[in-house]
GROMACS .gro file of C-alpha atoms in nm:
model
  259
    1MET     CA    1  -9.563  -0.244  17.687
    2LYS     CA    2  -9.451   0.072  17.510
    3HIS     CA    3  -9.449   0.426  17.646
    4ILE     CA    4  -9.623   0.652  17.398
    5LEU     CA    5  -9.687   1.028  17.393
    6ILE     CA    6  -9.949   1.166  17.154
    7THR     CA    7  -9.998   1.541  17.127
    8GLY     CA    8 -10.337   1.689  17.044
    9SER     CA    9 -10.516   1.381  17.169
   10THR     CA   10 -10.834   1.505  17.336
   11ASP     CA   11 -11.029   1.459  17.012
   12GLY     CA   12 -10.994   1.345  16.651
   13ILE     CA   13 -10.750   1.081  16.537
   14GLY     CA   14 -10.514   1.155  16.827
   15LYS     CA   15 -10.779   1.054  17.080
   16LEU     CA   16 -10.882   0.744  16.883
   17LEU     CA   17 -10.517   0.637  16.855
   18ALA     CA   18 -10.464   0.689  17.230
   19LEU     CA   19 -10.770   0.475  17.308
   20ARG     CA   20 -10.656   0.197  17.076
   21LEU     CA   21 -10.308   0.187  17.230
   22ALA     CA   22 -10.445   0.203  17.585
   23LYS     CA   23 -10.674  -0.092  17.507
   24GLU     CA   24 -10.364  -0.289  17.405
   25GLY     CA   25 -10.216  -0.222  17.749
   26HIS     CA   26  -9.952   0.036  17.662
   27PHE     CA   27  -9.854   0.331  17.881
   28VAL     CA   28 -10.018   0.623  17.702
   29ALA     CA   29  -9.969   0.996  17.761
   30ILE     CA   30 -10.222   1.228  17.605
   31HIS     CA   31 -10.205   1.605  17.565
   32GLY     CA   32 -10.463   1.880  17.542
   33ARG     CA   33 -10.495   2.255  17.587
   34SER     CA   34 -10.819   2.255  17.788
   35ASP     CA   35 -10.798   2.131  18.145
   36ALA     CA   36 -11.164   2.022  18.148
   37LYS     CA   37 -11.137   1.838  17.818
   38LEU     CA   38 -10.808   1.673  17.916
   39SER     CA   39 -10.957   1.547  18.243
   40ALA     CA   40 -11.270   1.416  18.070
   41THR     CA   41 -11.066   1.241  17.800
   42LEU     CA   42 -10.835   1.082  18.056
   43LYS     CA   43 -11.132   0.946  18.247
   44GLU     CA   44 -11.298   0.819  17.929
   45ILE     CA   45 -10.988   0.642  17.796
   46LYS     CA   46 -10.913   0.480  18.132
   47GLN     CA   47 -11.271   0.351  18.162
   48GLN     CA   48 -11.300   0.226  17.803
   49SER     CA   49 -10.955   0.064  17.798
   50ASN     CA   50 -10.958  -0.064  18.156
   51ASN     CA   51 -10.602   0.070  18.171
   52GLU     CA   52 -10.485   0.300  18.450
   53ASN     CA   53 -10.150   0.368  18.281
   54VAL     CA   54 -10.285   0.675  18.103
   55ILE     CA   55 -10.160   1.021  18.198
   56GLY     CA   56 -10.222   1.370  18.066
   57PHE     CA   57 -10.020   1.682  17.992
   58LEU     CA   58 -10.173   2.027  17.966
   59ALA     CA   59 -10.028   2.294  17.734
   60ASP     CA   60 -10.152   2.546  17.481
   61PHE     CA   61  -9.923   2.482  17.184
   62SER     CA   62  -9.961   2.840  17.061
   63ASP     CA   63  -9.755   2.938  17.368
   64LEU     CA   64  -9.397   2.811  17.341
   65ILE     CA   65  -9.327   2.888  17.707
   66ALA     CA   66  -9.612   2.647  17.794
   67VAL     CA   67  -9.464   2.391  17.552
   68LYS     CA   68  -9.123   2.416  17.722
   69LYS     CA   69  -9.287   2.375  18.062
   70MET     CA   70  -9.475   2.068  17.938
   71ALA     CA   71  -9.150   1.925  17.797
   72GLU     CA   72  -8.991   1.948  18.143
   73GLU     CA   73  -9.290   1.764  18.291
   74VAL     CA   74  -9.275   1.497  18.019
   75ALA     CA   75  -8.901   1.447  18.075
   76GLU     CA   76  -8.967   1.392  18.444
   77LYS     CA   77  -9.272   1.165  18.419
   78MET     CA   78  -9.162   0.963  18.113
   79PRO     CA   79  -8.792   0.876  18.151
   80VAL     CA   80  -8.831   0.643  17.852
   81ILE     CA   81  -9.040   0.737  17.548
   82ASP     CA   82  -9.074   0.469  17.282
   83VAL     CA   83  -9.304   0.660  17.049
   84LEU     CA   84  -9.378   1.031  17.010
   85VAL     CA   85  -9.666   1.120  16.780
   86ASN     CA   86  -9.662   1.492  16.698
   87ASN     CA   87 -10.030   1.506  16.611
   88ALA     CA   88 -10.142   1.845  16.748
   89GLY     CA   89 -10.230   2.083  16.469
   90VAL     CA   90 -10.452   2.375  16.379
   91LEU     CA   91 -10.597   2.504  16.053
   92MET     CA   92 -10.885   2.739  16.133
   93THR     CA   93 -10.839   2.967  16.432
   94ASN     CA   94 -10.933   3.310  16.559
   95GLY     CA   95 -10.639   3.318  16.796
   96SER     CA   96 -10.307   3.488  16.746
   97SER     CA   97  -9.969   3.410  16.894
   98GLY     CA   98  -9.776   3.733  16.909
   99THR     CA   99  -9.649   3.825  16.565
  100THR     CA  100  -9.598   3.483  16.405
  101ASP     CA  101  -9.911   3.314  16.266
  102ILE     CA  102 -10.054   3.066  16.517
  103ARG     CA  103 -10.047   2.787  16.254
  104PHE     CA  104  -9.668   2.810  16.227
  105VAL     CA  105  -9.640   2.801  16.606
  106VAL     CA  106  -9.874   2.508  16.675
  107ASN     CA  107  -9.796   2.298  16.367
  108TYR     CA  108  -9.420   2.346  16.350
  109PHE     CA  109  -9.249   2.541  16.630
  110ALA     CA  110  -9.428   2.357  16.914
  111PRO     CA  111  -9.340   2.003  16.799
  112TYR     CA  112  -8.986   2.123  16.721
  113VAL     CA  113  -8.943   2.259  17.075
  114LEU     CA  114  -9.111   1.964  17.246
  115THR     CA  115  -8.918   1.699  17.053
  116ASN     CA  116  -8.577   1.860  17.093
  117SER     CA  117  -8.641   1.893  17.467
  118ILE     CA  118  -8.710   1.521  17.512
  119VAL     CA  119  -8.463   1.363  17.269
  120ALA     CA  120  -8.272   1.207  17.562
  121ASN     CA  121  -8.592   1.034  17.680
  122LEU     CA  122  -8.650   0.897  17.331
  123LYS     CA  123  -8.291   0.775  17.309
  124ALA     CA  124  -8.347   0.584  17.633
  125SER     CA  125  -8.577   0.354  17.434
  126ASP     CA  126  -8.443   0.047  17.252
  127ALA     CA  127  -8.621   0.145  16.930
  128PRO     CA  128  -8.753   0.501  16.949
  129ARG     CA  129  -8.988   0.649  16.692
  130ILE     CA  130  -9.120   0.992  16.606
  131VAL     CA  131  -9.426   1.021  16.384
  132ASN     CA  132  -9.479   1.376  16.257
  133LEU     CA  133  -9.817   1.465  16.108
  134SER     CA  134  -9.762   1.639  15.779
  135SER     CA  135 -10.027   1.698  15.512
  136ALA     CA  136 -10.092   1.665  15.141
  137ALA     CA  137 -10.086   2.046  15.153
  138GLN     CA  138  -9.720   2.155  15.143
  139SER     CA  139  -9.605   2.492  15.017
  140THR     CA  140  -9.271   2.677  14.994
  141ILE     CA  141  -9.207   2.871  15.314
  142ASN     CA  142  -9.231   3.250  15.307
  143VAL     CA  143  -8.955   3.354  15.547
  144GLN     CA  144  -9.122   3.692  15.612
  145ALA     CA  145  -9.438   3.509  15.723
  146LEU     CA  146  -9.242   3.262  15.934
  147GLU     CA  147  -9.080   3.556  16.115
  148GLY     CA  148  -9.416   3.728  16.161
  149LYS     CA  149  -9.333   4.018  15.931
  150THR     CA  150  -9.614   3.956  15.684
  151GLY     CA  151  -9.953   3.782  15.690
  152LEU     CA  152 -10.087   3.507  15.465
  153GLY     CA  153 -10.416   3.322  15.422
  154ALA     CA  154 -10.500   3.037  15.660
  155ASN     CA  155 -10.466   2.756  15.404
  156GLU     CA  156 -10.135   2.892  15.276
  157VAL     CA  157  -9.981   2.918  15.623
  158TYR     CA  158 -10.110   2.571  15.707
  159ALA     CA  159  -9.942   2.427  15.395
  160GLN     CA  160  -9.616   2.610  15.473
  161SER     CA  161  -9.619   2.494  15.836
  162LYS     CA  162  -9.667   2.132  15.725
  163LEU     CA  163  -9.378   2.159  15.479
  164ALA     CA  164  -9.162   2.305  15.757
  165LEU     CA  165  -9.247   2.005  15.976
  166THR     CA  166  -9.160   1.767  15.692
  167MET     CA  167  -8.827   1.939  15.617
  168TRP     CA  168  -8.733   1.923  15.984
  169SER     CA  169  -8.842   1.555  16.001
  170PHE     CA  170  -8.596   1.465  15.726
  171TYR     CA  171  -8.321   1.668  15.896
  172LEU     CA  172  -8.390   1.506  16.234
  173ALA     CA  173  -8.377   1.159  16.080
  174GLU     CA  174  -8.023   1.235  15.958
  175GLN     CA  175  -7.913   1.397  16.285
  176GLU     CA  176  -8.050   1.119  16.507
  177PRO     CA  177  -7.983   0.787  16.330
  178SER     CA  178  -8.090   0.588  16.638
  179ILE     CA  179  -8.443   0.735  16.615
  180THR     CA  180  -8.687   0.639  16.339
  181VAL     CA  181  -8.845   0.964  16.220
  182VAL     CA  182  -9.129   0.951  15.969
  183ALA     CA  183  -9.356   1.223  15.830
  184VAL     CA  184  -9.709   1.128  15.729
  185ASN     CA  185 -10.012   1.274  15.558
  186PRO     CA  186 -10.274   1.074  15.752
  187GLY     CA  187 -10.533   1.134  15.482
  188SER     CA  188 -10.704   1.438  15.337
  189LEU     CA  189 -11.033   1.558  15.486
  190LEU     CA  190 -11.075   1.285  15.742
  191ASN     CA  191 -11.393   1.290  15.951
  192THR     CA  192 -11.251   1.509  16.230
  193LYS     CA  193 -11.336   1.839  16.397
  194MET     CA  194 -11.056   2.012  16.204
  195ALA     CA  195 -11.198   1.917  15.863
  196LYS     CA  196 -11.555   2.002  15.965
  197GLU     CA  197 -11.455   2.346  16.093
  198ALA     CA  198 -11.247   2.423  15.786
  199TYR     CA  199 -11.449   2.268  15.504
  200GLY     CA  200 -11.780   2.148  15.645
  201GLN     CA  201 -11.727   1.804  15.492
  202HIS     CA  202 -11.506   1.497  15.492
  203TRP     CA  203 -11.388   1.241  15.238
  204SER     CA  204 -11.276   0.952  15.455
  205PRO     CA  205 -11.350   0.812  15.802
  206ALA     CA  206 -11.121   0.916  16.087
  207GLU     CA  207 -11.022   0.550  16.128
  208LYS     CA  208 -10.822   0.572  15.806
  209GLY     CA  209 -10.590   0.819  15.981
  210VAL     CA  210 -10.586   0.622  16.305
  211ASP     CA  211 -10.482   0.304  16.123
  212ILE     CA  212 -10.183   0.463  15.951
  213LEU     CA  213 -10.066   0.636  16.269
  214TYR     CA  214 -10.092   0.305  16.453
  215ASN     CA  215  -9.899   0.119  16.182
  216LEU     CA  216  -9.622   0.379  16.166
  217SER     CA  217  -9.598   0.386  16.546
  218MET     CA  218  -9.613   0.014  16.617
  219THR     CA  219  -9.521  -0.194  16.311
  220ASP     CA  220  -9.223  -0.225  16.077
  221LEU     CA  221  -9.395   0.000  15.820
  222ALA     CA  222  -9.205   0.303  15.951
  223LYS     CA  223  -8.904   0.409  15.740
  224THR     CA  224  -8.686   0.684  15.878
  225GLY     CA  225  -8.644   1.003  15.677
  226GLU     CA  226  -8.940   0.918  15.455
  227TYR     CA  227  -9.284   1.065  15.383
  228PHE     CA  228  -9.591   0.841  15.384
  229ASP     CA  229  -9.890   0.970  15.186
  230ASN     CA  230 -10.203   0.797  15.311
  231ASP     CA  231 -10.407   0.939  15.024
  232LYS     CA  232 -10.198   0.707  14.806
  233GLY     CA  233 -10.155   0.440  15.074
  234SER     CA  234  -9.780   0.433  15.022
  235TYR     CA  235  -9.454   0.619  15.067
  236ALA     CA  236  -9.430   0.910  14.828
  237THR     CA  237  -9.220   1.211  14.737
  238ALA     CA  238  -9.282   1.516  14.954
  239HIS     CA  239  -9.248   1.876  14.834
  240ALA     CA  240  -8.915   1.937  14.656
  241ASP     CA  241  -8.801   2.177  14.931
  242ALA     CA  242  -8.795   1.885  15.177
  243TYR     CA  243  -8.495   1.748  14.985
  244ASN     CA  244  -8.318   2.084  14.944
  245THR     CA  245  -8.030   2.087  15.193
  246GLN     CA  246  -7.977   2.462  15.173
  247ARG     CA  247  -8.345   2.542  15.229
  248ILE     CA  248  -8.356   2.305  15.527
  249LYS     CA  249  -8.044   2.469  15.668
  250ASN     CA  250  -8.199   2.816  15.625
  251LEU     CA  251  -8.526   2.703  15.785
  252LEU     CA  252  -8.351   2.563  16.092
  253SER     CA  253  -8.129   2.867  16.125
  254ILE     CA  254  -8.438   3.095  16.136
  255THR     CA  255  -8.624   2.852  16.360
  256ASN     CA  256  -8.349   2.856  16.620
  257THR     CA  257  -8.360   3.235  16.637
  258LEU     CA  258  -8.738   3.230  16.691
  259VAL     CA  259  -8.782   2.957  16.952
   0.00000   0.00000   0.00000
């Protein structure tokens, strides 16, 4: 039995992955930002999986104070974490998070803060893994936008936030050799709420994304410091900036001043 934490798991591929793992008898922690939805999802997963070892954490990932509070709760309730799936993400939103675009906060800063707060719990596992959800959309980071000094279009910020997550994934893999860290594009326009809200259509079933997240979390497919592109069904080369040591250093330097 593995202890697994999946963020953004009250719907979409995160929820489907949680259900699959719970059915296999693992200890599964889900996360959501709505208390009502989190409670309903917990109940549903427990009933469908016949597994009582399912717990929930509540936090709005656009609020880093809430993320830090959740991290403390996770550290207490999950002394050992075998797998962390940083799945929570946002593309279309009407919300704002202070000055920095909410997509940067939810898609990059929140997983950065959460993960760094629970590294000790991951290291308590015999073979810890972190699966970070990147995207086929990756774009060079505008530092002014990252710092909240200028605004950009939703798709552009989304692509920049996913590149930031990928750059940090590669850095983390080097910094923490005992943890397998892999970035993944689970598939473009999967049949999920996010794709429907953004584009009104989908190209592939949600299960395509669930399968790759499962395989990277649970099988020997995971390779640390690599990027898996599920549109291609193989490991691939990420955006060039993800291999640029100076740009990664600059990103992390700015990140640490903002979180």
